[in-house]
PDB file of C-alpha atoms in Angstrom:
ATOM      1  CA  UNK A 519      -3.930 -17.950   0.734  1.00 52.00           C
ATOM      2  CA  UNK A 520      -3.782 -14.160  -0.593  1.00 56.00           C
ATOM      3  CA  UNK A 521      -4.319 -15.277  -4.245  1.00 57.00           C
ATOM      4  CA  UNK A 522      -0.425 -13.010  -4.813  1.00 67.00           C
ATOM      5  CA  UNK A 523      -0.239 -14.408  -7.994  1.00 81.00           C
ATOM      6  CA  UNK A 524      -3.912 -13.501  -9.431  1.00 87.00           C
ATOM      7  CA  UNK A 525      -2.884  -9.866  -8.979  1.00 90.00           C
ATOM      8  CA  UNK A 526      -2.491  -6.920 -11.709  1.00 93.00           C
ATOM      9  CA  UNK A 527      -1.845  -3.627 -10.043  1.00 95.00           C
ATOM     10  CA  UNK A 528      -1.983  -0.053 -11.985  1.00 97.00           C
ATOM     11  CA  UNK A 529      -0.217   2.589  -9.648  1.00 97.00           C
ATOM     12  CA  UNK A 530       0.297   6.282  -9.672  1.00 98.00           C
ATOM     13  CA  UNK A 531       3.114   7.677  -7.860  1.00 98.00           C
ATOM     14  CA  UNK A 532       3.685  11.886  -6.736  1.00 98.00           C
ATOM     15  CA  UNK A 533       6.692  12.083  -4.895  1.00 97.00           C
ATOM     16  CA  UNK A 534       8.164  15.358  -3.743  1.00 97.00           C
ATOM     17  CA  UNK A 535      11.002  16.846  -1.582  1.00 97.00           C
ATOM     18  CA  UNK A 536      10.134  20.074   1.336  1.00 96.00           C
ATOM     19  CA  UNK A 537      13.524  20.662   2.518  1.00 97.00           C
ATOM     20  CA  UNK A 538      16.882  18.417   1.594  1.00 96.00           C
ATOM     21  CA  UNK A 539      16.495  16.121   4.658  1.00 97.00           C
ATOM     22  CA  UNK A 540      12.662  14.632   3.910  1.00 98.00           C
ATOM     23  CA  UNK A 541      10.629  12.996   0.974  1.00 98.00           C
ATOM     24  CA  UNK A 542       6.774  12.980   0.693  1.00 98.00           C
ATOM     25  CA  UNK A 543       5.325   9.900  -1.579  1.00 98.00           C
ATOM     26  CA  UNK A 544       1.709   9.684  -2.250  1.00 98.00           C
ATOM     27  CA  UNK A 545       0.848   6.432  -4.173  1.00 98.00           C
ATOM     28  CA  UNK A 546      -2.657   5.567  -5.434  1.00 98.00           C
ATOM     29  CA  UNK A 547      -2.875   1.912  -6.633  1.00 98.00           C
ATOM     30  CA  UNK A 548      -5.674   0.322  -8.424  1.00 98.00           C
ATOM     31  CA  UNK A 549      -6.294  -3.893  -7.948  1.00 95.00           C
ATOM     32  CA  UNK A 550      -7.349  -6.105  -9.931  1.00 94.00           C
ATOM     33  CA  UNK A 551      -7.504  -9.962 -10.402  1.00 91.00           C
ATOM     34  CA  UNK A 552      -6.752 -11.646 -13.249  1.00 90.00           C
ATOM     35  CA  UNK A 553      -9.034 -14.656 -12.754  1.00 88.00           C
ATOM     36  CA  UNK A 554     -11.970 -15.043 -11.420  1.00 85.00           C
ATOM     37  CA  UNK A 555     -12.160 -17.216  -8.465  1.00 85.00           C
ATOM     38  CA  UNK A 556     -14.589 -19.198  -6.566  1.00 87.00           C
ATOM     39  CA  UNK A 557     -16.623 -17.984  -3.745  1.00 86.00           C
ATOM     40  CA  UNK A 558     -14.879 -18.719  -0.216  1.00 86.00           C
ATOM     41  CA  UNK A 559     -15.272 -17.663   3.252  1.00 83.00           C
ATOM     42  CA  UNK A 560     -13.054 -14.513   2.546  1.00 83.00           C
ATOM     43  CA  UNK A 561     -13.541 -14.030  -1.558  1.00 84.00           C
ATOM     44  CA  UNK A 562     -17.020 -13.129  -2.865  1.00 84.00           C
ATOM     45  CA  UNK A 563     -16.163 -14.985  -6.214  1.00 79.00           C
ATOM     46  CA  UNK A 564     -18.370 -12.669  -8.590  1.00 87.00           C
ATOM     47  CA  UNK A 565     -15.719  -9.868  -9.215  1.00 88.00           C
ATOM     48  CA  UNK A 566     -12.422  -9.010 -10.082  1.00 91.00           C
ATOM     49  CA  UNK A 567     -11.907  -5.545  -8.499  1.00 93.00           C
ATOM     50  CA  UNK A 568      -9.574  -6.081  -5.405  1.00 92.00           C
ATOM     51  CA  UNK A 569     -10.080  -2.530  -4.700  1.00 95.00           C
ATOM     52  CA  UNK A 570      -8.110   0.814  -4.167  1.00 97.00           C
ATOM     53  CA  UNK A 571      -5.222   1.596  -1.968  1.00 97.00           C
ATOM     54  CA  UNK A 572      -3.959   4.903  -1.747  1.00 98.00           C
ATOM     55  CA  UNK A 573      -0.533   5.042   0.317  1.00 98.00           C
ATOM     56  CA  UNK A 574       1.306   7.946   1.858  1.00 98.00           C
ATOM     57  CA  UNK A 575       4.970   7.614   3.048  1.00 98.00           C
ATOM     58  CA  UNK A 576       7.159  10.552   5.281  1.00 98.00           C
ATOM     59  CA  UNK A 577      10.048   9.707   5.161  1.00 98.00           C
ATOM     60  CA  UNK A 578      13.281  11.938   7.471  1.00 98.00           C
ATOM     61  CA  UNK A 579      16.847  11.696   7.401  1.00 97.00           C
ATOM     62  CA  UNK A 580      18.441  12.721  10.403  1.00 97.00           C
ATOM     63  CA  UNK A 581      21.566  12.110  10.038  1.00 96.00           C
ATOM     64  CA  UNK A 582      23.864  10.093   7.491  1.00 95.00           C
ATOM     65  CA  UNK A 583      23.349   7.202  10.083  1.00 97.00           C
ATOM     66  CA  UNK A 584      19.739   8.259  11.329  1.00 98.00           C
ATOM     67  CA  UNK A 585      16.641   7.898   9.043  1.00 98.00           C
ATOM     68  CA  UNK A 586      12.878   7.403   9.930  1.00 98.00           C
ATOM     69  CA  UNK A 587       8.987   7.147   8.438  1.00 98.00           C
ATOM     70  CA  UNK A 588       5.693   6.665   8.693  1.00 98.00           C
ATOM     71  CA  UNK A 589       3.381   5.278   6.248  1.00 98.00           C
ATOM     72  CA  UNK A 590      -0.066   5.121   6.008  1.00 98.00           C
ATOM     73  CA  UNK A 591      -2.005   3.115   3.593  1.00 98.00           C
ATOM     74  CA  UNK A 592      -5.925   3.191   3.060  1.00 98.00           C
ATOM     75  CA  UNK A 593      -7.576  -0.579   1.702  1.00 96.00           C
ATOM     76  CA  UNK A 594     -11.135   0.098  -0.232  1.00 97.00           C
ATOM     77  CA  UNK A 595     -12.250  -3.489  -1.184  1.00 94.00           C
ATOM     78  CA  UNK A 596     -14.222  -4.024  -4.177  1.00 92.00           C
ATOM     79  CA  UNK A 597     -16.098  -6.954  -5.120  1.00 91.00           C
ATOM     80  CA  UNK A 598     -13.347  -9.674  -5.059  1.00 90.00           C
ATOM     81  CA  UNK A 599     -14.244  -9.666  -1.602  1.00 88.00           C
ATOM     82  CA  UNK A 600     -17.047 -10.748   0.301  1.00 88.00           C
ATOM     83  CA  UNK A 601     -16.142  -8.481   3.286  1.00 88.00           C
ATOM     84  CA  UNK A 602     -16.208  -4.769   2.022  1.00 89.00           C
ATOM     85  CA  UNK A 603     -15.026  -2.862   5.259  1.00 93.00           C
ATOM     86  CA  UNK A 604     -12.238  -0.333   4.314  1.00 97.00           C
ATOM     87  CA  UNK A 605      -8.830  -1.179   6.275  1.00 96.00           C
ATOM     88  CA  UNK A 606      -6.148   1.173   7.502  1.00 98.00           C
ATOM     89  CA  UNK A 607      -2.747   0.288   8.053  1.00 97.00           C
ATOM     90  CA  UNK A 608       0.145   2.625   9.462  1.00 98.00           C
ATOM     91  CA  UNK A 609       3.778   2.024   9.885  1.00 98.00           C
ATOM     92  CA  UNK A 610       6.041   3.781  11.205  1.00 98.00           C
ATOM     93  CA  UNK A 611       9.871   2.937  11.611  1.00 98.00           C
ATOM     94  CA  UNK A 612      13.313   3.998  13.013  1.00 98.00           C
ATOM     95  CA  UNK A 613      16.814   3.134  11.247  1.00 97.00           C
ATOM     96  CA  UNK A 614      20.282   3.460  12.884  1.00 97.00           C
ATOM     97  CA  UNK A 615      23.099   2.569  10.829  1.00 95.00           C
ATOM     98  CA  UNK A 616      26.223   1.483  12.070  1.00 91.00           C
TER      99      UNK A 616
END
């Protein structure tokens, strides 16, 4: 379905610390297919550029038992797809250990 395995991904990562309890991660990842593919309702079959994702990720520790973060990642489709409509995704999450 998602064509996982026709996937080569070239990724730069800038990660940094502001104070001892957080982490900032920027990530910019460049897509690419490995084969071309035939035209579908979803691919656009005349290209191999899956696009750009840049990705940022906060992430907070609270406590030794208390973390969160958010991340945010930013889809720019290229021409492996027929639809070319950027995407945004953002995630944030809460972790208690016990």
């Amino acid at each position: 379905l998602a064509y996982w395995t026709n996937l080569t991904n070239y990724r730069a990562v800038f990660s940094f610390k502001p104070t001892a309890k957080s982490k900032a991660s920027l990530n910019y990842n460049f897509l690419l297919a490995n084969e071309d593919v035939a035209e579908t309702a979803v691919l656009s079959g005349n290209g191999k550029v899956r696009g750009h994702l840049p990705q940022a990720k906060i992430e907070y520790t609270f406590t030794k038992t208390m973390s969160a973060y958010v991340l945010a990642e930013y889809l720019l489709p290229g021409n492996f797809y027929k639809d070319q409509d950027p995407a945004l995704f953002v995630r944030t999450e809460f972790q208690i250990k016990f």
